[in-house]
Amino acid sequence: MVSPGALRVVRCGGSALRGARAVFSADSYLLCASGDFVKVYSVATEETLRLMGGHADLVTGIQLNPHNHMQLYSSSLDGTIKLWDFMDGIPIKTFTVGSKLLALYTPASAEDSVFVVIPKKGERDTFQLVSVKLTKGAGQDLEARELSVVLDGVGASMKHIAFGREGAYVVSVKDVNLQVYFFKRKLLNRFSLSTMKTKGGDNHFSCVVCHPTEDCIATGHADGKIRLWRNFHHRKEYTYSTLHWHHDIVMDLAFSMEGTRLLSGGVESVLVQWHNESSCQKDFLPRLGSPIEYISMSSDGALCCTLHTDNRITIINSNLRFSRSIQGLIKSRDVKTGLVVDPRTKALVLNGEPGHLQFYSLQSDQQLFSLDIVQRQYIHQAGLKQSDLVKVAFSAQGTWLATVEESEEVTDPELQLKLWFYHEETQSFQLNTRINTPHDNHITDMCFRDMDGLGDDSLILVTAGRDCVFKVWVMVEDTDPEAQQSVSWSCDFVGSYHNYQATNCCFSEDGSLLAVSFEETVTVWDSLTWDLKCTFCHPPGNIRNICFGRLTCSKYLIGATDYGFLCCWNLLTCALEWSAHLNVVVLQPDPLSEHIAAVSWLSKESSLFVFKPNKPRPIYIQRNLCKEKILLAAFVPRDEPEMISSEKYLWLRKSQLFFLTDTQELMTLSTKPLEERLTPSSKQLTVEESLPVTPFSLLLGKHRRQQAQEDIDLGKPVVRNKQEQASPAVKELLHTPAHVLPSASFLCTIFINSLLISKENKSAEEVADEVEMESEKAEDDSDEEDVTEMEQEDTSHMELLGETTCKLSKSQEKELRKIRKTDYSWISAF
């Protein structure tokens, strides 16, 4: 059961992976900064192994500890630096710096300090590179206030600073200026490029990296050029050579471990490999899907990875061959489809790559597959009008999928309506019907009617458009003998209302009624005869969202207007039941209950209201739900109902609410503790078994399993010791790796105290005395029967050490009681 009052907002996907360069560990792990967390991926299986949370704001930098490659440093906007044991996801130390940290660097030459970029106090958009001395001391939370400024006027991105060979110097680029600071000589050299744009070129710096073994600096520029700087120890005798292939900004650079190859990436989605600093010798890996944001190399040079602007991670072999791709929630330019739930897989379906539909698994935080809807090559060029996916709808069983694609033209868009059928044999959707220009203007909404009682004959699709009509599409048998499919879709009915634009449409739960909003008016139609039954109007303001109530509230129709009103109409009385002054931007009904979630946006604050249509008072209110504006929401049915003790959160029992912000981060409301939420219940046993254990834990665990099996074989109930179950000291000793454990002297007292029996429990001697008194009474009553019932002592701690107690016979017990009653006080005289 979940304790009441524990509901909170958590990020569950879509957090930008491009907050910092990814880091390869020495044992085939890939670590990435993702929102407030650090994700640990397996390079071999592409799985998310761990999600390390502890920062209170965005993570801006991750770096391996150069003196211990099993540990990781992370920096955040919350002003802290954390040291992690990423193998177990355990935070070792937290250093509070007290200022926003925008980038992190850990050169091996720095013994007990790291370098971070912080805002300069008193100046706006001005940043400094400072050295932070990491305090040594006991405890997990430490202060790190000892800062020393290294460079002024640096860029805010980690790509604008690089450390040179063996940490002898640091390089910073900003605008058209390059700075090189030499630590031993305390010398600062500045170099500037011309600000004049020649032949369309732009000299502004975009990134910088340093050669691992030579004194060479590589810089990327906004015009697509790469410059290699040498002899920069002298202000006037420096030289540079130029490499040029990219047609637009160079977004990142990376040297190979030996320094013989240079990798570059940009908006072309092509990874370029340069050999021997020559423009003639270069290799390409094209079609990586989206612009390359960061490039990272593994320590052995066998792998590199590219982080892309759409949250894709591509792992590439040293021979520039694609190895694998890690895809979470792909960021698109604009989520026009809304959040739709696939009835088959319970995956979230929304815009993915341009022209594609992504199916995103909420359980694994990975993309299941991507469906190419537009089937055209997307060209990354600003200002070019291209077709994109704008609407998506599933039938109730998930067998039919309807999509709408349109060009980016505002006045005269090219529209296509496509119907896709799911084939069980191929386990994929196949195109069934393509309808060109289904409406004369933009399609604003569409929905399926799927009535189980009438079979396939009840399946119809309704589309609403700005051409002032809604259209009903039905399946018909294909009479063409050469047709590949037996059915196709065609228009069966066209409806309108006073030449107003149709904006929203939805069916009632039983499919008997269709509601279509026309600007300020909601119309209700009979779905069998297409007769107009009634209309509801609530001026001023157009209807923004509509939905029917469900189950016991199916007689209600809910609507939200763009003038800030939430209305509930009674379909039986055709009257307004209640209304509330609320600026609702999202209205989402739960498919498994009567609850409806409404998200409002007012004064830069998103608030959540959960209500039932038959009651005007909300059953749950959450003010200031998140900092970002919520654009979309969806209820996803749970596999099993959640066990919730608080009546306040019963609306989350059957379904879980997910919502997408304007920064395309996916969030949810969770009642689970952090540890349980980060480890799915289906994987908890696997994770527990895979934890590294000590030899003592293995020996003890084997003995316990054998003892439990013997008790089961003998028919005894398995009784667990209270201290064995609940002692945190025992768990810490058995399951924590030795290299992160505190000293033995620190744990000894806690461990010994955890094994002691509480004073509230009766000791073994007290129990024995009570048994003796009872047996004496029994002897006085009857000398013939000497049977006494004795309470058995808890000997589990003795059995663990291999000791056993001998059971006395009845005659021996009788002799022992006589000895106890004998008066031996006379011996004291001697």
Short mmCIF file of N, CA, C and O in Angstrom, two decimals, residues 318-387:
data_model
loop_
_atom_site.label_atom_id
_atom_site.label_comp_id
_atom_site.label_asym_id
_atom_site.label_seq_id
_atom_site.Cartn_x
_atom_site.Cartn_y
_atom_site.Cartn_z
N SER A 318 35.00 1.74 -34.92
CA SER A 318 36.16 2.54 -35.30
C SER A 318 36.37 2.60 -36.80
O SER A 318 37.01 3.52 -37.30
N ASN A 319 35.84 1.62 -37.53
CA ASN A 319 35.96 1.65 -38.99
C ASN A 319 34.84 2.44 -39.65
O ASN A 319 34.60 2.31 -40.84
N LEU A 320 34.15 3.25 -38.85
CA LEU A 320 33.08 4.13 -39.31
C LEU A 320 31.91 3.32 -39.88
O LEU A 320 31.36 3.65 -40.93
N ARG A 321 31.55 2.25 -39.19
CA ARG A 321 30.40 1.46 -39.56
C ARG A 321 29.37 1.55 -38.44
O ARG A 321 29.71 1.47 -37.26
N PHE A 322 28.11 1.69 -38.83
CA PHE A 322 27.02 1.79 -37.86
C PHE A 322 26.94 0.51 -37.05
O PHE A 322 26.92 -0.60 -37.60
N SER A 323 26.88 0.64 -35.71
CA SER A 323 26.81 -0.52 -34.83
C SER A 323 25.40 -0.72 -34.28
O SER A 323 24.78 -1.75 -34.48
N ARG A 324 24.88 0.28 -33.60
CA ARG A 324 23.54 0.19 -33.03
C ARG A 324 23.04 1.57 -32.67
O ARG A 324 23.80 2.55 -32.69
N SER A 325 21.76 1.65 -32.36
CA SER A 325 21.15 2.93 -32.04
C SER A 325 20.30 2.78 -30.79
O SER A 325 19.59 1.79 -30.62
N ILE A 326 20.41 3.76 -29.89
CA ILE A 326 19.60 3.81 -28.67
C ILE A 326 18.61 4.95 -28.83
O ILE A 326 19.01 6.11 -28.97
N GLN A 327 17.35 4.62 -28.83
CA GLN A 327 16.30 5.61 -29.08
C GLN A 327 15.30 5.59 -27.94
O GLN A 327 14.65 4.58 -27.71
N GLY A 328 15.21 6.70 -27.26
CA GLY A 328 14.16 6.86 -26.27
C GLY A 328 12.97 7.55 -26.91
O GLY A 328 12.52 7.18 -27.99
N LEU A 329 12.48 8.58 -26.26
CA LEU A 329 11.39 9.37 -26.81
C LEU A 329 12.00 10.39 -27.78
O LEU A 329 12.67 11.34 -27.36
N ILE A 330 11.80 10.16 -29.08
CA ILE A 330 12.41 11.02 -30.09
C ILE A 330 11.74 12.39 -30.07
O ILE A 330 10.52 12.50 -30.08
N LYS A 331 12.55 13.43 -30.01
CA LYS A 331 12.02 14.79 -30.04
C LYS A 331 11.75 15.19 -31.48
O LYS A 331 12.63 15.11 -32.34
N SER A 332 10.54 15.63 -31.76
CA SER A 332 10.18 16.13 -33.08
C SER A 332 10.10 17.65 -33.03
O SER A 332 10.14 18.26 -31.96
N ARG A 333 9.98 18.25 -34.18
CA ARG A 333 9.89 19.71 -34.21
C ARG A 333 8.62 20.20 -33.54
O ARG A 333 8.61 21.22 -32.86
N ASP A 334 7.52 19.47 -33.72
CA ASP A 334 6.24 19.87 -33.15
C ASP A 334 5.35 18.63 -33.06
O ASP A 334 5.18 17.92 -34.05
N VAL A 335 4.81 18.36 -31.87
CA VAL A 335 3.93 17.20 -31.69
C VAL A 335 2.52 17.61 -32.07
O VAL A 335 1.74 18.08 -31.25
N LYS A 336 2.18 17.42 -33.36
CA LYS A 336 0.87 17.81 -33.86
C LYS A 336 -0.17 16.70 -33.70
O LYS A 336 -1.36 16.96 -33.74
N THR A 337 0.29 15.46 -33.55
CA THR A 337 -0.64 14.34 -33.46
C THR A 337 -1.29 14.22 -32.09
O THR A 337 -2.30 13.53 -31.96
N GLY A 338 -0.73 14.88 -31.07
CA GLY A 338 -1.19 14.65 -29.71
C GLY A 338 -0.60 13.37 -29.16
O GLY A 338 0.18 12.67 -29.82
N LEU A 339 -0.95 13.04 -27.91
CA LEU A 339 -0.54 11.78 -27.28
C LEU A 339 -1.65 10.76 -27.47
O LEU A 339 -2.75 10.93 -26.96
N VAL A 340 -1.35 9.70 -28.22
CA VAL A 340 -2.32 8.65 -28.51
C VAL A 340 -1.78 7.34 -27.96
O VAL A 340 -0.57 7.08 -28.02
N VAL A 341 -2.66 6.50 -27.40
CA VAL A 341 -2.25 5.22 -26.84
C VAL A 341 -2.61 4.10 -27.81
O VAL A 341 -3.76 4.00 -28.26
N ASP A 342 -1.62 3.27 -28.15
CA ASP A 342 -1.86 2.11 -29.00
C ASP A 342 -2.57 1.03 -28.19
O ASP A 342 -2.04 0.56 -27.18
N PRO A 343 -3.80 0.63 -28.56
CA PRO A 343 -4.52 -0.37 -27.76
C PRO A 343 -3.81 -1.71 -27.67
O PRO A 343 -4.01 -2.45 -26.71
N ARG A 344 -2.97 -2.03 -28.65
CA ARG A 344 -2.31 -3.34 -28.64
C ARG A 344 -1.14 -3.37 -27.66
O ARG A 344 -1.04 -4.27 -26.83
N THR A 345 -0.24 -2.44 -27.79
CA THR A 345 1.00 -2.47 -27.01
C THR A 345 0.98 -1.54 -25.81
O THR A 345 1.90 -1.56 -25.00
N LYS A 346 -0.06 -0.69 -25.70
CA LYS A 346 -0.14 0.35 -24.67
C LYS A 346 1.05 1.30 -24.74
O LYS A 346 1.47 1.88 -23.74
N ALA A 347 1.59 1.43 -25.94
CA ALA A 347 2.68 2.37 -26.16
C ALA A 347 2.11 3.74 -26.49
O ALA A 347 1.01 3.86 -27.03
N LEU A 348 2.87 4.78 -26.17
CA LEU A 348 2.49 6.13 -26.57
C LEU A 348 2.87 6.33 -28.03
O LEU A 348 3.99 5.99 -28.44
N VAL A 349 1.95 6.89 -28.80
CA VAL A 349 2.17 7.10 -30.23
C VAL A 349 2.08 8.60 -30.50
O VAL A 349 1.10 9.25 -30.12
N LEU A 350 3.10 9.13 -31.17
CA LEU A 350 3.16 10.56 -31.46
C LEU A 350 4.18 10.80 -32.56
O LEU A 350 4.83 9.86 -33.04
N ASN A 351 4.31 12.06 -32.97
CA ASN A 351 5.29 12.41 -33.99
C ASN A 351 6.69 11.98 -33.56
O ASN A 351 7.09 12.17 -32.41
N GLY A 352 7.43 11.43 -34.51
CA GLY A 352 8.82 11.06 -34.25
C GLY A 352 9.75 11.79 -35.20
O GLY A 352 9.80 13.01 -35.22
N GLU A 353 10.48 11.03 -36.00
CA GLU A 353 11.26 11.65 -37.06
C GLU A 353 10.30 12.34 -38.02
O GLU A 353 9.11 12.02 -38.07
N PRO A 354 10.80 13.32 -38.79
CA PRO A 354 9.91 13.99 -39.74
C PRO A 354 9.21 13.00 -40.66
O PRO A 354 9.85 12.18 -41.32
N GLY A 355 7.87 13.03 -40.66
CA GLY A 355 7.09 12.13 -41.48
C GLY A 355 6.88 10.75 -40.91
O GLY A 355 6.25 9.90 -41.55
N HIS A 356 7.38 10.49 -39.69
CA HIS A 356 7.27 9.17 -39.07
C HIS A 356 6.39 9.24 -37.83
O HIS A 356 6.21 10.29 -37.21
N LEU A 357 5.87 8.06 -37.47
CA LEU A 357 5.07 7.89 -36.25
C LEU A 357 5.86 6.98 -35.33
O LEU A 357 6.20 5.85 -35.70
N GLN A 358 6.18 7.46 -34.13
CA GLN A 358 6.96 6.64 -33.20
C GLN A 358 6.05 5.98 -32.18
O GLN A 358 5.09 6.57 -31.69
N PHE A 359 6.37 4.71 -31.86
CA PHE A 359 5.70 3.94 -30.84
C PHE A 359 6.68 3.81 -29.68
O PHE A 359 7.69 3.11 -29.77
N TYR A 360 6.36 4.50 -28.58
CA TYR A 360 7.31 4.63 -27.46
C TYR A 360 6.83 3.79 -26.27
O TYR A 360 5.70 3.95 -25.80
N SER A 361 7.70 2.89 -25.80
CA SER A 361 7.37 2.04 -24.66
C SER A 361 7.65 2.77 -23.36
O SER A 361 8.77 3.22 -23.11
N LEU A 362 6.62 2.90 -22.53
CA LEU A 362 6.77 3.59 -21.25
C LEU A 362 7.53 2.74 -20.23
O LEU A 362 8.17 3.27 -19.33
N GLN A 363 7.47 1.42 -20.37
CA GLN A 363 8.13 0.54 -19.41
C GLN A 363 9.64 0.54 -19.59
O GLN A 363 10.40 0.60 -18.62
N SER A 364 10.10 0.47 -20.84
CA SER A 364 11.54 0.37 -21.10
C SER A 364 12.19 1.69 -21.46
O SER A 364 13.40 1.75 -21.64
N ASP A 365 11.37 2.78 -21.60
CA ASP A 365 11.90 4.08 -22.00
C ASP A 365 12.66 3.97 -23.32
O ASP A 365 13.72 4.55 -23.50
N GLN A 366 12.10 3.21 -24.26
CA GLN A 366 12.72 3.04 -25.57
C GLN A 366 11.65 3.03 -26.65
O GLN A 366 10.48 2.72 -26.40
N GLN A 367 12.08 3.37 -27.84
CA GLN A 367 11.17 3.35 -28.98
C GLN A 367 11.00 1.92 -29.47
O GLN A 367 11.98 1.22 -29.73
N LEU A 368 9.74 1.47 -29.57
CA LEU A 368 9.48 0.12 -30.05
C LEU A 368 9.74 0.02 -31.55
O LEU A 368 10.47 -0.84 -32.01
N PHE A 369 9.13 0.90 -32.31
CA PHE A 369 9.40 0.97 -33.75
C PHE A 369 8.87 2.29 -34.28
O PHE A 369 8.15 3.03 -33.61
N SER A 370 9.26 2.59 -35.50
CA SER A 370 8.86 3.84 -36.15
C SER A 370 8.19 3.49 -37.47
O SER A 370 8.70 2.68 -38.24
N LEU A 371 7.02 4.10 -37.72
CA LEU A 371 6.25 3.83 -38.94
C LEU A 371 6.37 5.03 -39.87
O LEU A 371 6.01 6.15 -39.49
N ASP A 372 6.88 4.79 -41.06
CA ASP A 372 7.04 5.86 -42.05
C ASP A 372 5.68 6.13 -42.69
O ASP A 372 5.15 5.31 -43.44
N ILE A 373 5.11 7.29 -42.40
CA ILE A 373 3.79 7.64 -42.90
C ILE A 373 3.88 8.43 -44.20
O ILE A 373 3.25 8.09 -45.20
N VAL A 374 4.69 9.46 -44.22
CA VAL A 374 4.78 10.34 -45.39
C VAL A 374 5.51 9.65 -46.53
O VAL A 374 5.19 9.87 -47.71
N GLN A 375 6.51 8.81 -46.22
CA GLN A 375 7.26 8.05 -47.22
C GLN A 375 7.92 8.97 -48.24
O GLN A 375 7.88 8.72 -49.44
N ARG A 376 8.51 10.03 -47.73
CA ARG A 376 9.31 10.93 -48.56
C ARG A 376 10.58 11.29 -47.80
O ARG A 376 10.57 11.37 -46.58
N GLN A 377 11.65 11.51 -48.54
CA GLN A 377 12.91 11.90 -47.91
C GLN A 377 12.79 13.33 -47.38
O GLN A 377 12.41 14.24 -48.10
N TYR A 378 13.11 13.50 -46.09
CA TYR A 378 13.04 14.82 -45.49
C TYR A 378 14.35 15.55 -45.73
O TYR A 378 15.43 14.99 -45.56
N ILE A 379 14.28 16.81 -46.14
CA ILE A 379 15.45 17.62 -46.43
C ILE A 379 15.60 18.66 -45.32
O ILE A 379 14.69 19.46 -45.08
N HIS A 380 16.76 18.63 -44.64
CA HIS A 380 17.01 19.58 -43.55
C HIS A 380 17.45 20.91 -44.13
O HIS A 380 18.63 21.18 -44.31
N GLN A 381 16.48 21.72 -44.47
CA GLN A 381 16.76 23.04 -45.03
C GLN A 381 15.71 24.02 -44.54
O GLN A 381 14.50 23.77 -44.66
N ALA A 382 16.16 25.11 -43.97
CA ALA A 382 15.24 26.10 -43.43
C ALA A 382 14.43 26.75 -44.53
O ALA A 382 14.95 27.06 -45.61
N GLY A 383 13.12 26.94 -44.27
CA GLY A 383 12.25 27.62 -45.22
C GLY A 383 11.65 26.75 -46.28
O GLY A 383 10.79 27.21 -47.05
N LEU A 384 12.05 25.48 -46.35
CA LEU A 384 11.51 24.58 -47.38
C LEU A 384 10.20 23.97 -46.88
O LEU A 384 10.12 23.40 -45.80
N LYS A 385 9.10 24.10 -47.68
CA LYS A 385 7.79 23.58 -47.31
C LYS A 385 7.73 22.09 -47.61
O LYS A 385 7.85 21.67 -48.76
N GLN A 386 7.54 21.28 -46.55
CA GLN A 386 7.51 19.83 -46.71
C GLN A 386 6.29 19.26 -45.99
O GLN A 386 5.70 19.91 -45.13
N SER A 387 5.93 18.03 -46.35
CA SER A 387 4.77 17.38 -45.75
C SER A 387 5.14 16.77 -44.41
O SER A 387 6.25 16.27 -44.22
#
